[in-house]
Coordinates of C-alpha atoms in Angstrom, one line a residue:
A174 CA -23.5 11.4 -3.7
A175 CA -25.2 12.3 -7.0
R176 CA -23.8 15.0 -9.1
A177 CA -25.7 18.3 -9.8
S178 CA -26.9 16.9 -13.1
G179 CA -28.6 14.0 -11.2
R180 CA -26.2 11.3 -12.7
T181 CA -23.8 9.3 -10.7
T182 CA -20.4 8.1 -11.7
V183 CA -19.5 4.4 -11.7
L184 CA -17.4 5.0 -8.5
E185 CA -20.4 6.7 -6.8
G186 CA -22.7 3.9 -7.8
F187 CA -20.3 1.3 -6.7
T188 CA -19.7 3.1 -3.4
A189 CA -23.4 3.4 -2.7
W190 CA -24.0 -0.3 -3.6
L191 CA -21.1 -1.5 -1.4
E192 CA -22.2 0.8 1.5
S193 CA -25.8 -0.8 1.3
T194 CA -24.5 -4.4 1.6
E195 CA -25.1 -6.4 4.8
L196 CA -21.3 -7.0 5.0
S197 CA -20.5 -3.3 5.0
A198 CA -23.2 -2.7 7.7
T199 CA -21.9 -5.5 9.8
L200 CA -18.2 -4.4 9.6
S201 CA -19.0 -0.7 10.2
D202 CA -21.3 -1.3 13.3
P203 CA -19.2 -0.9 16.4
T204 CA -22.2 -1.9 18.6
R205 CA -22.3 -5.5 17.3
L206 CA -20.7 -7.8 19.8
G207 CA -19.5 -10.3 17.3
T208 CA -17.7 -7.8 15.0
W209 CA -16.8 -4.7 17.0
L210 CA -13.1 -5.6 17.0
I211 CA -12.7 -6.4 13.4
I212 CA -12.0 -3.0 12.2
P213 CA -9.7 -1.9 15.1
A214 CA -7.8 -5.2 14.7
S215 CA -7.6 -4.8 10.9
Q216 CA -6.2 -1.2 11.4
C217 CA -3.5 -2.5 13.8
V218 CA -2.5 -5.3 11.5
H219 CA -2.5 -2.8 8.6
I220 CA -0.1 -0.5 10.5
V221 CA 2.2 -3.5 11.2
G222 CA 2.1 -4.5 7.5
V223 CA 2.9 -0.9 6.4
A224 CA 5.9 -1.0 8.8
A225 CA 7.1 -4.3 7.4
V226 CA 6.9 -3.0 3.8
V227 CA 8.5 0.3 4.5
V228 CA 11.4 -1.2 6.5
S229 CA 12.0 -3.9 3.9
T230 CA 11.8 -1.6 0.9
T231 CA 14.0 1.0 2.6
I232 CA 16.7 -1.6 3.3
L233 CA 16.7 -2.7 -0.3
N234 CA 16.5 0.9 -1.7
L235 CA 19.3 2.2 0.5
R236 CA 21.4 -0.7 -0.8
M237 CA 20.6 0.2 -4.4
L238 CA 21.5 3.8 -3.6
G239 CA 24.9 2.6 -2.3
I240 CA 24.2 3.7 1.3
G241 CA 25.3 1.5 4.1
P242 CA 27.6 -1.5 4.2
A243 CA 27.6 -3.9 1.2
R244 CA 27.9 -7.1 3.3
Q245 CA 26.0 -9.1 0.7
S246 CA 25.1 -8.7 -3.0
T247 CA 22.1 -6.8 -4.0
A248 CA 20.6 -10.0 -5.4
R249 CA 21.0 -11.8 -2.1
L250 CA 19.6 -9.0 -0.1
S251 CA 16.7 -8.8 -2.5
A252 CA 16.1 -12.5 -2.1
H253 CA 16.0 -12.0 1.7
V254 CA 13.6 -9.0 1.9
M255 CA 11.3 -9.6 -1.1
P256 CA 9.3 -12.3 0.6
W257 CA 8.7 -9.9 3.5
I258 CA 7.6 -7.3 1.1
W259 CA 5.2 -9.6 -0.9
S260 CA 3.8 -11.2 2.3
A261 CA 3.2 -7.8 3.9
L262 CA 1.5 -6.5 0.7
I263 CA -0.9 -9.5 0.8
V264 CA -1.7 -8.6 4.4
L265 CA -2.2 -5.0 3.5
F266 CA -4.5 -5.9 0.6
L267 CA -6.7 -8.1 2.9
T268 CA -6.9 -5.6 5.7
G269 CA -7.4 -2.7 3.3
V270 CA -10.3 -4.6 1.6
V271 CA -11.9 -5.1 5.0
Q272 CA -11.6 -1.4 5.9
T273 CA -12.9 -0.3 2.5
I274 CA -15.9 -2.6 2.8
A275 CA -16.6 -1.2 6.2
E276 CA -16.5 2.4 5.1
P277 CA -16.6 2.7 1.3
A278 CA -17.9 6.3 1.3
R279 CA -15.0 7.3 3.4
E280 CA -12.4 5.5 1.3
L281 CA -13.3 5.2 -2.3
P282 CA -14.1 8.8 -3.3
N283 CA -11.3 10.1 -1.0
A284 CA -8.4 11.8 -2.8
G285 CA -5.9 10.6 -0.3
F286 CA -7.1 6.9 -0.8
R287 CA -6.9 7.2 -4.6
T288 CA -3.6 8.9 -4.5
K289 CA -2.3 6.2 -2.1
M290 CA -3.5 3.4 -4.4
A291 CA -1.9 5.0 -7.5
M292 CA 1.4 5.2 -5.6
V293 CA 1.1 1.6 -4.3
I294 CA 0.7 0.5 -8.0
A295 CA 3.8 2.4 -9.0
A296 CA 5.8 1.2 -6.0
V297 CA 4.9 -2.4 -6.6
A298 CA 5.8 -2.1 -10.2
I299 CA 9.2 -0.9 -9.2
A300 CA 9.6 -3.8 -6.8
M301 CA 8.7 -6.1 -9.5
V302 CA 11.2 -4.7 -11.9
F303 CA 14.0 -5.0 -9.2
E304 CA 13.1 -8.5 -8.3
N305 CA 12.5 -9.9 -11.9
T306 CA 15.7 -8.2 -13.2
L307 CA 17.8 -9.7 -10.3
R308 CA 16.3 -13.2 -10.8
K309 CA 17.3 -13.2 -14.5
D310 CA 20.8 -11.6 -13.9
P311 CA 21.9 -11.3 -10.2
N312 CA 24.5 -8.7 -11.2
Y313 CA 22.4 -6.7 -13.6
W314 CA 22.3 -3.5 -11.6
E315 CA 26.0 -3.6 -11.0
R316 CA 27.3 -4.3 -14.5
S317 CA 27.7 -0.7 -15.7
P318 CA 27.6 2.9 -14.5
E319 CA 24.3 3.3 -16.5
R320 CA 22.6 0.5 -14.8
R321 CA 23.8 1.6 -11.4
A322 CA 22.4 5.0 -12.2
G323 CA 19.1 3.4 -13.2
A324 CA 19.0 1.4 -10.0
K325 CA 19.5 4.6 -8.0
L326 CA 16.8 6.4 -9.9
L327 CA 14.4 3.6 -9.3
A328 CA 15.4 3.3 -5.6
G329 CA 15.0 7.0 -5.0
A330 CA 11.6 6.9 -6.7
S331 CA 10.6 3.9 -4.6
L332 CA 11.6 5.6 -1.4
A333 CA 9.7 8.7 -2.4
L334 CA 6.6 6.7 -3.2
W335 CA 6.6 4.8 0.1
I336 CA 6.9 8.1 2.0
G337 CA 4.0 9.4 -0.1
I338 CA 2.0 6.2 0.5
V339 CA 2.3 6.5 4.3
A340 CA 1.4 10.2 4.1
A341 CA -1.6 9.7 1.8
G342 CA -2.8 6.8 4.0
R343 CA -2.8 9.1 7.1
L344 CA -4.5 11.9 5.1
I345 CA -7.5 9.7 4.3
A346 CA -8.9 10.5 7.7
Y347 CA -8.6 14.2 7.0
L348 CA -9.5 14.7 3.3
G349 CA -13.0 14.8 1.9
E350 CA -16.3 16.1 3.1
G351 CA -18.9 15.3 5.7
P352 CA -19.7 12.0 7.2
A353 CA -17.7 10.0 4.6
V354 CA -14.6 11.3 6.4
N355 CA -15.9 11.7 9.8
G356 CA -17.7 8.3 10.0
P357 CA -17.9 6.2 13.2
L358 CA -14.5 4.5 12.5
A359 CA -12.5 7.5 11.4
A360 CA -8.9 7.3 12.8
H361 CA -8.4 10.9 14.1

């Protein structure tokens, strides 16, 4: 969509270009026999990936907050759940790319999508801080009251971000204007 001045932003130009590609046309056409299941299957896998990340990060964050039994060290729990988190994030990236290619005008300019992506970047950064810190020093977050407080702050922020990510992801279908939101594959 061009602005009133007749100029387009880089995002608008990229969105228009992506939408005009044969790959986008193929993925977004539910009448093509060979590809009609790609988007619904991608959405299902995306939902399972979200569940895997949210459950894994919640387990780790609750442990960092001191909620629940401490049957194992934080470092050991992190070593157990982080592979699930990273694997699920890869799946989410791949399925998200497929969905974005299929409906770039629905996704890219959407405030819910952009908010979700900003929160994903922040949540991934927090996960990287937790994991890298524990790799260098398995007891880092437990060595002092200040570090425990820092861990709790990061864990609370991570939980809030993942709740926000899920909410923003759902809102993509409802935010925006016109056919970009109400396209043929909109999840209402």
